[in-house]
Coordinates of C-alpha atoms in Angstrom, one line a residue:
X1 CA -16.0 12.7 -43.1
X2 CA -15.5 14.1 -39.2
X3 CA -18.2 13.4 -37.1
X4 CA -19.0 10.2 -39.2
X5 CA -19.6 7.4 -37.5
X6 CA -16.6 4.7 -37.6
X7 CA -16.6 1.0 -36.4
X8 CA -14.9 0.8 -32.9
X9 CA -10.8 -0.3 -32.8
X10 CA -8.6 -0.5 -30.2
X11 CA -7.2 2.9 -29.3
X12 CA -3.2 3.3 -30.1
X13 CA -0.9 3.1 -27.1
X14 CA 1.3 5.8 -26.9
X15 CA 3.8 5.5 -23.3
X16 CA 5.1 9.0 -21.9
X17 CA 6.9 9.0 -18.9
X18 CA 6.4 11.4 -15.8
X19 CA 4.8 15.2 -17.7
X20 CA 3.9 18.0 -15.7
X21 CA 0.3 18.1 -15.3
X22 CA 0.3 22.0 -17.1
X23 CA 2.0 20.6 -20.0
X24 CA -0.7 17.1 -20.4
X25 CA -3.4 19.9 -19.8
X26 CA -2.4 21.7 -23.1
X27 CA -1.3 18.3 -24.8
X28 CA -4.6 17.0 -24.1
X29 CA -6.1 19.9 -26.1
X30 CA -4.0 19.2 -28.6
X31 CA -4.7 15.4 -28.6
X32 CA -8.6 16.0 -28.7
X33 CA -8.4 19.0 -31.4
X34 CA -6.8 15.9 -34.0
X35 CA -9.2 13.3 -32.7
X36 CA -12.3 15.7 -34.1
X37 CA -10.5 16.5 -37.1
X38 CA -9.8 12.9 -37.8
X39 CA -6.0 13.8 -37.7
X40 CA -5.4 10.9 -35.3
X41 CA -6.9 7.2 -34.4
X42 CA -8.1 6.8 -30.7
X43 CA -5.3 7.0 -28.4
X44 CA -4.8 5.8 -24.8
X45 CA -1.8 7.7 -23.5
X46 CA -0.4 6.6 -20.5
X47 CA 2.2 7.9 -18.1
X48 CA 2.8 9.6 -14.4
X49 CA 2.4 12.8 -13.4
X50 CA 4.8 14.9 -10.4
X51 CA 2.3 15.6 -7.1
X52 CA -0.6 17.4 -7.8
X53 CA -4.4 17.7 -6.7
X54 CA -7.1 18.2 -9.3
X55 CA -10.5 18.9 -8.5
X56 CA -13.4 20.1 -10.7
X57 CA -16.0 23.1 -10.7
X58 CA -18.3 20.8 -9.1
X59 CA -15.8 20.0 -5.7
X60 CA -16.9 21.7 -2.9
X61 CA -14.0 24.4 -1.0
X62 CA -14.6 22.3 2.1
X63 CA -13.3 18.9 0.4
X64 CA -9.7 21.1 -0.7
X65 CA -6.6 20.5 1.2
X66 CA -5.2 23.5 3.2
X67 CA -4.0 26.6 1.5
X68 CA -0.3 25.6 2.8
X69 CA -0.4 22.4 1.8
X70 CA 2.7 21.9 -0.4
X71 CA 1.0 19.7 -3.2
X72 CA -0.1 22.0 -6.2
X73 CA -3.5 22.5 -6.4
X74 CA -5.5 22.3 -10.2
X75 CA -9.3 23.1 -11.3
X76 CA -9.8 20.6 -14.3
X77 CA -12.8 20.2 -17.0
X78 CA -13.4 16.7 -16.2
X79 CA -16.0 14.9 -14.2
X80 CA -16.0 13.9 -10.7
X81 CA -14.3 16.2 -7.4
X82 CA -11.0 16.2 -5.8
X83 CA -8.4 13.3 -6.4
X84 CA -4.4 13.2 -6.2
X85 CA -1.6 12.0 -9.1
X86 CA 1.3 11.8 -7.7
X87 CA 4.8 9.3 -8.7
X88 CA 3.8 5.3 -8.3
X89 CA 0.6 5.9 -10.3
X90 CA -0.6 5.0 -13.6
X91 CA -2.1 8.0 -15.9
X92 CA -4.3 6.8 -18.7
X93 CA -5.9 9.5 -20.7
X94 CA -8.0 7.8 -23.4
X95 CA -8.9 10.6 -26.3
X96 CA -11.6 8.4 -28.4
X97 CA -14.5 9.0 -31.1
X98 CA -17.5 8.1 -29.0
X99 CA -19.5 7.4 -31.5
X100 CA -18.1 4.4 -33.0
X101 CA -18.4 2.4 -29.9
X102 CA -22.1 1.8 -30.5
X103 CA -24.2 1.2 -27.1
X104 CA -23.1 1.5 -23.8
X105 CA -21.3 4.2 -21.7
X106 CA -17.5 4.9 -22.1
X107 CA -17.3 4.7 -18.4
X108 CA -18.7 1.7 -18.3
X109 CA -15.9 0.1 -20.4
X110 CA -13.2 1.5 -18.6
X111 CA -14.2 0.2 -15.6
X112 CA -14.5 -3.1 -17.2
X113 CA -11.3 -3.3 -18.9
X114 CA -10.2 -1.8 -15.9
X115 CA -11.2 -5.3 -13.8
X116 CA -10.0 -7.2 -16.0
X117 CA -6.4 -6.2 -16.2
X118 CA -6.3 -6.2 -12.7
X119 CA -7.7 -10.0 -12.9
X120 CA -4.6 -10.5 -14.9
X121 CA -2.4 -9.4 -12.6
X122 CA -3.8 -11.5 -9.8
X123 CA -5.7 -8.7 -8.1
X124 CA -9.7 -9.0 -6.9
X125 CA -11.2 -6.4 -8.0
X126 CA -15.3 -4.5 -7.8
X127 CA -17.0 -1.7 -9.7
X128 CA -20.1 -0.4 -7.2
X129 CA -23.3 0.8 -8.4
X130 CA -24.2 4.0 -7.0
X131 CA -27.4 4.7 -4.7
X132 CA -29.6 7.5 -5.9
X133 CA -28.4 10.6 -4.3
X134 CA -25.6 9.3 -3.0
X135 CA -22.1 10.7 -4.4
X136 CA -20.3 8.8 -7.3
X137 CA -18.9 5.8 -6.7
X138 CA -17.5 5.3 -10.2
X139 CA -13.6 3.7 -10.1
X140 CA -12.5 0.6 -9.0
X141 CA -12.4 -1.0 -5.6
X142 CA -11.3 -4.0 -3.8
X143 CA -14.3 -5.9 -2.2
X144 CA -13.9 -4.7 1.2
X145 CA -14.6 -1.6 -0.5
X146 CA -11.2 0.1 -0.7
X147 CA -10.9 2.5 -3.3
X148 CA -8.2 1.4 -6.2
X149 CA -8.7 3.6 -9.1
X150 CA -10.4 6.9 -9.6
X151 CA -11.9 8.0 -13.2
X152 CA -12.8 11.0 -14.8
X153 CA -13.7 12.0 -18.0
X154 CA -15.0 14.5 -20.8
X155 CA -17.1 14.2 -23.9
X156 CA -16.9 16.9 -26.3
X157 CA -17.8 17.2 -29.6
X158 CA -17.9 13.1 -29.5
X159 CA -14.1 12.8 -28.4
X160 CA -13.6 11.9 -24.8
X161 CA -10.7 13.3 -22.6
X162 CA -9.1 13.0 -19.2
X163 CA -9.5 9.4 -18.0
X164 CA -8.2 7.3 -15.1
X165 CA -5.5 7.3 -12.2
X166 CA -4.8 3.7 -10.7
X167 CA -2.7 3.3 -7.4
X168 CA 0.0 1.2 -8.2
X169 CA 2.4 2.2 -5.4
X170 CA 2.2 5.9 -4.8
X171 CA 2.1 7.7 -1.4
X172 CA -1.2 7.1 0.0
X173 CA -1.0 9.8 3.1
X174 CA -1.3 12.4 -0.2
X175 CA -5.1 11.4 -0.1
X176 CA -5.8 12.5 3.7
X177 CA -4.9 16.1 3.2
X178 CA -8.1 16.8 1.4
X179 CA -11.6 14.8 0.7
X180 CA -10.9 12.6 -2.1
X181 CA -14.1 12.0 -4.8
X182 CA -16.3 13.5 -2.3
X183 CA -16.2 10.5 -0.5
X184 CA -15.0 11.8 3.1
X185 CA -15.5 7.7 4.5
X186 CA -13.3 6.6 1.9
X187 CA -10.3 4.9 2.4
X188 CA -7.3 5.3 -1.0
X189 CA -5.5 1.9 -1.1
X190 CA -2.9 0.6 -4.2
X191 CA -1.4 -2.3 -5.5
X192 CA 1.6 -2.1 -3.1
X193 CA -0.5 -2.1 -0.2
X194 CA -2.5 -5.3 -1.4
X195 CA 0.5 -7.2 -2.6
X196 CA 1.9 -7.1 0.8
X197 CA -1.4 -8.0 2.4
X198 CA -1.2 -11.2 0.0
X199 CA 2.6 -11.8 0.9
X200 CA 3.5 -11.3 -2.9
X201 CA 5.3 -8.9 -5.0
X202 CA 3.9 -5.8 -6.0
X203 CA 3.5 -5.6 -10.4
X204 CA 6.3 -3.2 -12.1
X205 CA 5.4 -0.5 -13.5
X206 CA 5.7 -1.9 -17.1
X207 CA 3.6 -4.7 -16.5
X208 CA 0.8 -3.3 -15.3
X209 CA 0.9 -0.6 -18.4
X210 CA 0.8 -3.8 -20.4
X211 CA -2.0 -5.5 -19.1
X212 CA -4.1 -1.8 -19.2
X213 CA -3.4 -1.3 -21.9
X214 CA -4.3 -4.6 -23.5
X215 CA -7.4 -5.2 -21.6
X216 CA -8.6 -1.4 -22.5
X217 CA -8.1 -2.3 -26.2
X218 CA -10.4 -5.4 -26.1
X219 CA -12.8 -3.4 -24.0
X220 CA -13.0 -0.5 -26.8
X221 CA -12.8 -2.3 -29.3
X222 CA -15.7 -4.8 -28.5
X223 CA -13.6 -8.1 -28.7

């Protein structure tokens, strides 16, 4: 019956390419409506987006880039402020019953699995615990506390939405045009970056969707 309770399982991968961020914006409706009516499983859907800065109703106007600036500028539904998607970025929208995971919060996990697909791609990784008052530090981070990843979500009607955007190699100078996750002392870093610190090879694309993708399904489904 919807709204029943179900025992946790890995969300479905479904791959999409580059999508307008409109266009995910009414897809993700979409996505969420069938997740309540039990017309889909969970689904992590993962893909790029063209440049574009989201921000929520929470961001305040003085964290927004210039009026002229040339990136599109979205209000979202989600959590969290003011962050950039933009080509050499991984999209992961993760549209799951919340109820079936039992204790422990949603972000939680995806930070988690998050770490640990970075781990096997060879990449140190931190989550932070944020200081009361202080703004969110949710995401992931190297340990000199670059920031890696951003996430935000939404729970409604038990079905989560939105998710997380991880820096594989986009263009970082998108993130000094505004104040990204109302952190103004923050500095935006990516896989590129810290492959070329390390003297390797920076991941494909395809690889890392693979090892997010696996290490979110272990995550979720409690493994």
């Amino acid at each position: 019956m919807p709204g029943q309770a179900t025992t946790p399982t890995a969300p479905v991968r479904v791959d999409l390419g580059a999508v307008a961020y409109p266009t995910a914006q009414v897809d993700m409706t979409r996505w969420v409506a069938e997740r309540q009516q039990e017309l889909a499983p969970d689904r992590l859907f993962l893909l790029t987006h063209p440049p574009v800065i989201t921000y929520s109703a929470r961001t305040p106007a003085a964290d927004l880039p210039d009026p002229a600036s040339p990136i599109p500028l979205v209000e979202v539904d989600r959590g969290g402020h003011a962050t950039y998607h933009g080509p050499g970025q991984l999209i992961g929208y993760l549209i799951v019953d919340v109820r079936a995971l039992g204790p422990g919060d949603l972000v939680r996990r995806v930070e988690n699995g998050l770490l640990a697909a970075l781990d096997t791609l060879g990449f140190a990784a931190i989550r932070r615990e944020t200081p009361p008052g202080a703004p969110s530090l949710v995401g992931i981070w190297t340990p000199d506390h670059r920031k890696l990843a951003s996430i935000g979500m939404r729970i409604r009607r038990g079905v989560s939405s939105h998710g997380f955007a991880l820096n594989i190699d986009p263009d970082l100078s998108a993130f000094t045009t505004f104040t990204a996750c109302a952190l103004p002392d923050t500095t935006m870093t990516s896989l590129a970056e810290l492959a070329a610190e390390a003297g390797r090879a920076t991941p494909t694309e395809s690889a890392v969707r693979d090892a997010v993708a696996g290490a979110l399904a272990e995550e979720l489904a409690g493994r």
